[in-house]
Amino acid sequence: MMAAAVARRGRLGQEGRASLCSFLLGASVAALPLLLGSSPSLLAAPGLRGRLALALHVAGVNAALLLIYPRPLYKIAVRACFLGFAFGCGLLLSTGRSAWRHFGWYMCSLSLFHYSEYLVTAINNPRSLSLDSFLLNHSFEYNLAALSSWVEFTLEKLFFPDMKQITWLSTVGLLMVIFGDCLRKAAMLTAGSNFNHIVQNEKSDTHTLVTSGVYGWFRHPSYVGWFYWSIGTQVLLCNPICVVGYALASWRFFRERIEEEEITLIHFFGEEYLEYKRKVPSGLPFIKGVKLEL
């Protein structure tokens, strides 16, 4: 789907190409066990050999990025490389017999979500592309939620280790994550240049109401995808406290965001959007959107 989108919308720009190369370069850390002739459980193995190899990999890759890219592109490259490195480390944890295997799934899911946000924006709407497109600095609340999930996972793994080895439950969470992320990216690709990470207050000449594809299922498929992705990450980690916390916080955030966005959409498209709103659900439980008629 993504390759077809690139062909349909033209060549990937310089920023997109730099980010993709850098992400793959960072993810190459997953190949270290092959180069060293060691187990895939490199991160969890005792001793300094694995950690020294990781440190040298990070230093070497960063030096290469500094040599290859001028400063504006380096800022993009280093973020993409960091996400690629996290993805590669997640693969190492996932493929080994480490007790941190499910956390490796989480690392892959989180890093791929943030990187693909940037890449799809580079494909769809390069005019709106910026460092913020990685969503790494989304909000203080988002970062606090991520930190809380890591703390809960670590503490529960320390005191209740068996609680973090429920593979069937983590598999359910992983499926939720895959479904949510695929739905969100499908929404972004379907919307094309109409999609923006920031709610637009002014209608551009090219702004159209998208009602086809996944927008025929839900009015806000990107929010539906993110909602189930975020809860899925906590099911994957077997974090009972954060499952509840993420569900409540995400629901409240998207309820407010949808109401704010629909006021703008009604202003942009008038009766056309109201008719669409009557026919297609928001996609999120108990969220009907703004109560406003012309």
Coordinates of C-alpha atoms in Angstrom, one line a residue:
M1 CA 0.0 0.0 0.0
M2 CA 2.8 2.5 1.0
A3 CA 4.8 1.7 -2.2
A4 CA 1.8 2.4 -4.3
A5 CA 1.1 5.6 -2.5
V6 CA 4.7 6.8 -3.2
A7 CA 4.3 6.0 -6.9
R8 CA 0.9 7.7 -7.0
R9 CA 2.0 10.9 -5.3
G10 CA 5.4 11.3 -6.8
R11 CA 9.0 10.7 -5.5
L12 CA 9.7 10.7 -1.8
G13 CA 11.3 14.1 -1.0
Q14 CA 14.8 14.6 0.4
E15 CA 13.6 14.7 4.0
G16 CA 11.7 11.5 3.5
R17 CA 14.6 9.7 1.9
A18 CA 17.0 10.8 4.6
S19 CA 14.6 9.6 7.3
L20 CA 14.1 6.2 5.6
C21 CA 17.8 5.6 5.2
S22 CA 18.5 6.7 8.8
F23 CA 15.7 4.5 10.2
L24 CA 17.1 1.5 8.4
L25 CA 20.7 2.4 9.5
G26 CA 19.5 2.5 13.1
A27 CA 17.6 -0.8 12.8
S28 CA 20.7 -2.5 11.5
V29 CA 21.6 -3.0 15.2
A30 CA 19.4 -6.1 14.9
A31 CA 22.2 -7.6 12.7
L32 CA 24.9 -7.4 15.4
P33 CA 24.4 -11.0 16.7
L34 CA 25.1 -12.3 13.2
L35 CA 28.2 -10.2 12.9
L36 CA 29.4 -11.2 16.4
G37 CA 28.3 -14.8 16.0
S38 CA 26.3 -14.6 19.2
S39 CA 22.8 -15.3 20.4
P40 CA 19.9 -13.0 19.4
S41 CA 19.5 -12.3 23.1
L42 CA 22.3 -9.8 22.9
L43 CA 20.7 -7.2 25.0
A44 CA 19.8 -9.5 27.9
A45 CA 23.1 -11.5 27.9
P46 CA 25.4 -11.0 30.8
G47 CA 28.8 -9.4 30.3
L48 CA 30.1 -6.3 28.6
R49 CA 30.5 -7.6 25.0
G50 CA 27.0 -7.0 23.9
R51 CA 26.7 -3.6 25.5
L52 CA 30.1 -2.5 24.1
A53 CA 28.9 -3.6 20.6
L54 CA 25.7 -1.6 21.0
A55 CA 27.7 1.5 22.2
L56 CA 30.1 1.2 19.2
H57 CA 27.2 0.8 16.8
V58 CA 25.5 4.0 18.2
A59 CA 28.7 6.0 18.0
G60 CA 29.5 4.8 14.5
V61 CA 26.1 5.4 13.1
N62 CA 25.9 8.9 14.6
A63 CA 29.3 9.8 13.2
A64 CA 28.1 8.6 9.8
L65 CA 25.0 10.8 10.0
L66 CA 27.1 13.8 10.9
L67 CA 29.3 13.3 7.9
I68 CA 26.5 12.5 5.4
Y69 CA 23.9 15.1 6.3
P70 CA 24.0 18.9 6.7
R71 CA 22.5 20.2 10.0
P72 CA 18.8 20.6 8.9
L73 CA 18.7 17.0 7.5
Y74 CA 20.8 15.7 10.5
K75 CA 18.0 16.7 12.8
I76 CA 15.6 14.5 10.9
A77 CA 18.1 11.7 10.4
V78 CA 19.1 11.4 14.1
R79 CA 15.4 11.1 15.2
A80 CA 14.7 8.5 12.5
C81 CA 17.9 6.7 13.4
F82 CA 16.9 6.7 17.1
L83 CA 13.5 5.2 16.2
G84 CA 15.2 2.6 14.0
F85 CA 17.7 1.7 16.8
A86 CA 14.7 1.3 19.2
F87 CA 13.0 -0.9 16.6
G88 CA 16.2 -3.0 16.1
C89 CA 16.7 -3.4 19.8
G90 CA 13.0 -4.5 20.1
L91 CA 13.7 -7.1 17.4
L92 CA 16.6 -8.4 19.4
L93 CA 14.5 -8.7 22.6
S94 CA 11.6 -10.3 20.6
T95 CA 13.5 -13.0 18.9
G96 CA 15.5 -14.2 21.9
R97 CA 14.4 -16.2 24.9
S98 CA 14.6 -13.2 27.2
A99 CA 12.0 -12.5 29.9
W100 CA 11.7 -9.1 28.2
R101 CA 10.4 -10.6 24.9
H102 CA 7.0 -8.9 25.2
F103 CA 8.7 -5.5 26.0
G104 CA 10.6 -6.1 22.7
W105 CA 7.2 -6.3 20.9
Y106 CA 6.3 -3.0 22.5
M107 CA 9.5 -1.3 21.5
C108 CA 9.0 -2.4 17.9
S109 CA 5.3 -1.2 18.0
L110 CA 6.1 2.2 19.5
S111 CA 9.1 3.1 17.4
L112 CA 7.4 2.0 14.1
F113 CA 4.3 4.0 15.0
H114 CA 6.2 7.2 15.5
Y115 CA 8.5 6.7 12.5
S116 CA 5.6 5.8 10.1
E117 CA 3.8 9.0 11.2
Y118 CA 6.7 11.0 9.7
L119 CA 7.1 8.8 6.6
V120 CA 3.4 8.8 5.7
T121 CA 3.3 12.6 6.1
A122 CA 6.4 12.9 3.8
I123 CA 4.4 10.9 1.2
N124 CA 1.0 12.5 1.6
N125 CA 1.5 16.1 2.6
P126 CA 5.2 17.1 2.4
R127 CA 4.2 20.8 2.8
S128 CA 3.2 20.2 6.4
L129 CA 6.2 18.0 7.1
S130 CA 8.3 19.1 10.1
L131 CA 10.2 17.5 13.1
D132 CA 6.9 17.5 14.9
S133 CA 5.6 15.0 12.4
F134 CA 7.4 12.3 14.4
L135 CA 5.0 13.1 17.2
L136 CA 7.9 12.5 19.7
N137 CA 7.0 15.7 21.5
H138 CA 3.2 15.3 21.2
S139 CA 2.4 16.6 24.6
F140 CA 3.6 16.5 28.2
E141 CA 0.6 14.2 29.0
Y142 CA 1.5 11.8 26.2
N143 CA 5.1 11.6 27.5
L144 CA 3.9 11.1 31.1
A145 CA 1.6 8.3 30.0
A146 CA 4.5 6.5 28.2
L147 CA 6.8 6.9 31.3
S148 CA 4.0 5.6 33.6
S149 CA 3.6 2.5 31.4
W150 CA 7.3 1.8 31.6
V151 CA 7.4 2.2 35.4
E152 CA 4.3 0.0 35.9
F153 CA 5.8 -2.7 33.6
T154 CA 9.2 -2.6 35.5
L155 CA 7.7 -2.7 39.0
E156 CA 5.2 -5.5 38.2
K157 CA 7.9 -7.5 36.5
L158 CA 10.1 -7.1 39.6
F159 CA 7.4 -8.1 42.1
F160 CA 5.1 -10.2 40.0
P161 CA 7.2 -11.7 37.2
D162 CA 4.7 -14.3 36.1
M163 CA 2.2 -11.5 35.4
K164 CA 4.4 -10.4 32.5
Q165 CA 4.6 -13.8 30.8
I166 CA 1.0 -14.2 29.7
T167 CA 1.8 -14.7 26.1
W168 CA -1.8 -15.1 24.8
L169 CA -2.8 -11.7 26.4
S170 CA 0.3 -10.0 24.9
T171 CA -0.6 -11.5 21.6
V172 CA -4.1 -10.0 21.8
G173 CA -2.4 -6.6 22.6
L174 CA -0.1 -7.0 19.6
L175 CA -3.0 -7.7 17.3
M176 CA -4.8 -4.6 18.7
V177 CA -1.6 -2.5 18.0
I178 CA -1.3 -3.8 14.4
F179 CA -5.0 -3.2 13.7
G180 CA -4.9 0.3 15.2
D181 CA -1.7 1.4 13.5
C182 CA -2.8 -0.1 10.1
L183 CA -6.2 1.7 10.4
R184 CA -4.6 5.0 11.2
K185 CA -2.1 4.8 8.4
A186 CA -4.8 3.7 5.9
A187 CA -6.8 6.8 7.0
M188 CA -3.8 9.1 6.5
L189 CA -3.1 7.6 3.0
T190 CA -6.8 7.8 2.0
A191 CA -7.1 11.4 3.1
G192 CA -3.9 12.4 1.3
S193 CA -3.0 16.1 1.5
N194 CA -6.2 16.7 3.5
F195 CA -4.7 15.0 6.5
N196 CA -2.8 17.1 9.0
H197 CA -1.6 16.5 12.5
I198 CA -2.9 19.9 13.5
V199 CA -6.6 20.8 13.3
Q200 CA -6.9 23.4 10.5
N201 CA -8.8 26.6 11.1
E202 CA -8.8 27.8 7.5
K203 CA -9.9 25.9 4.5
S204 CA -7.3 25.6 1.7
D205 CA -8.2 25.5 -2.0
T206 CA -7.4 21.8 -2.2
H207 CA -9.3 20.8 1.0
T208 CA -12.0 18.3 0.2
L209 CA -14.3 16.2 2.4
V210 CA -13.1 12.6 2.2
T211 CA -15.9 10.0 2.6
S212 CA -14.4 7.0 0.7
G213 CA -12.4 4.0 1.9
V214 CA -12.0 3.8 5.7
Y215 CA -13.8 7.1 6.0
G216 CA -16.9 5.2 4.8
W217 CA -16.6 3.1 8.0
F218 CA -15.9 5.8 10.5
R219 CA -15.8 9.6 10.4
H220 CA -12.5 9.7 12.3
P221 CA -10.6 6.5 11.4
S222 CA -7.2 7.9 12.3
Y223 CA -8.5 8.6 15.9
V224 CA -10.1 5.2 16.1
G225 CA -6.8 3.6 15.1
W226 CA -4.8 5.6 17.6
F227 CA -7.3 4.9 20.3
Y228 CA -7.1 1.1 19.9
W229 CA -3.3 1.2 19.3
S230 CA -2.7 3.0 22.5
I231 CA -4.8 0.6 24.6
G232 CA -3.3 -2.3 22.7
T233 CA 0.2 -1.3 23.8
Q234 CA -0.8 -1.7 27.5
V235 CA -2.6 -5.0 26.9
L236 CA 0.6 -6.1 25.2
L237 CA 2.6 -5.2 28.3
C238 CA 0.0 -6.8 30.6
N239 CA -0.3 -3.4 32.4
P240 CA -3.7 -3.5 34.1
I241 CA -3.5 0.0 35.7
C242 CA -2.4 1.6 32.4
V243 CA -4.9 -0.3 30.4
V244 CA -7.7 1.5 32.4
G245 CA -5.8 4.8 32.5
Y246 CA -5.0 4.8 28.8
A247 CA -8.6 4.0 27.9
L248 CA -10.1 6.8 30.0
A249 CA -7.4 9.4 29.0
S250 CA -7.6 8.5 25.3
W251 CA -11.4 8.5 25.3
R252 CA -11.5 12.0 26.9
F253 CA -8.8 13.4 24.6
F254 CA -10.5 12.1 21.4
R255 CA -13.9 13.2 22.5
E256 CA -12.7 16.8 22.9
R257 CA -10.6 16.6 19.8
I258 CA -13.5 15.3 17.6
E259 CA -15.8 18.0 18.9
E260 CA -13.2 20.7 18.1
E261 CA -12.5 19.3 14.6
E262 CA -16.2 18.8 13.7
I263 CA -16.9 22.5 14.4
T264 CA -14.3 23.3 11.8
L265 CA -15.6 20.7 9.3
I266 CA -19.1 22.0 9.6
H267 CA -17.8 25.5 9.0
F268 CA -15.9 24.2 5.9
F269 CA -18.4 22.0 4.3
G270 CA -21.8 22.9 5.9
E271 CA -24.7 20.6 5.0
E272 CA -22.4 18.2 3.2
Y273 CA -20.6 17.3 6.4
L274 CA -23.8 17.2 8.5
E275 CA -25.3 14.7 6.1
Y276 CA -22.1 12.6 6.3
K277 CA -22.2 12.9 10.1
R278 CA -25.8 11.5 10.1
K279 CA -24.8 8.5 8.0
V280 CA -21.4 7.5 9.4
P281 CA -20.5 6.9 13.1
S282 CA -17.4 8.5 14.7
G283 CA -16.0 5.0 15.3
L284 CA -15.3 5.6 19.0
P285 CA -17.5 4.2 21.7
F286 CA -20.1 6.7 23.1
I287 CA -18.6 9.6 21.1
K288 CA -21.2 11.1 18.7
G289 CA -19.3 14.3 18.0
V290 CA -20.4 17.9 18.2
K291 CA -24.1 18.6 18.7
L292 CA -24.5 21.5 16.2
E293 CA -26.9 22.0 13.4
L294 CA -27.0 24.8 10.8

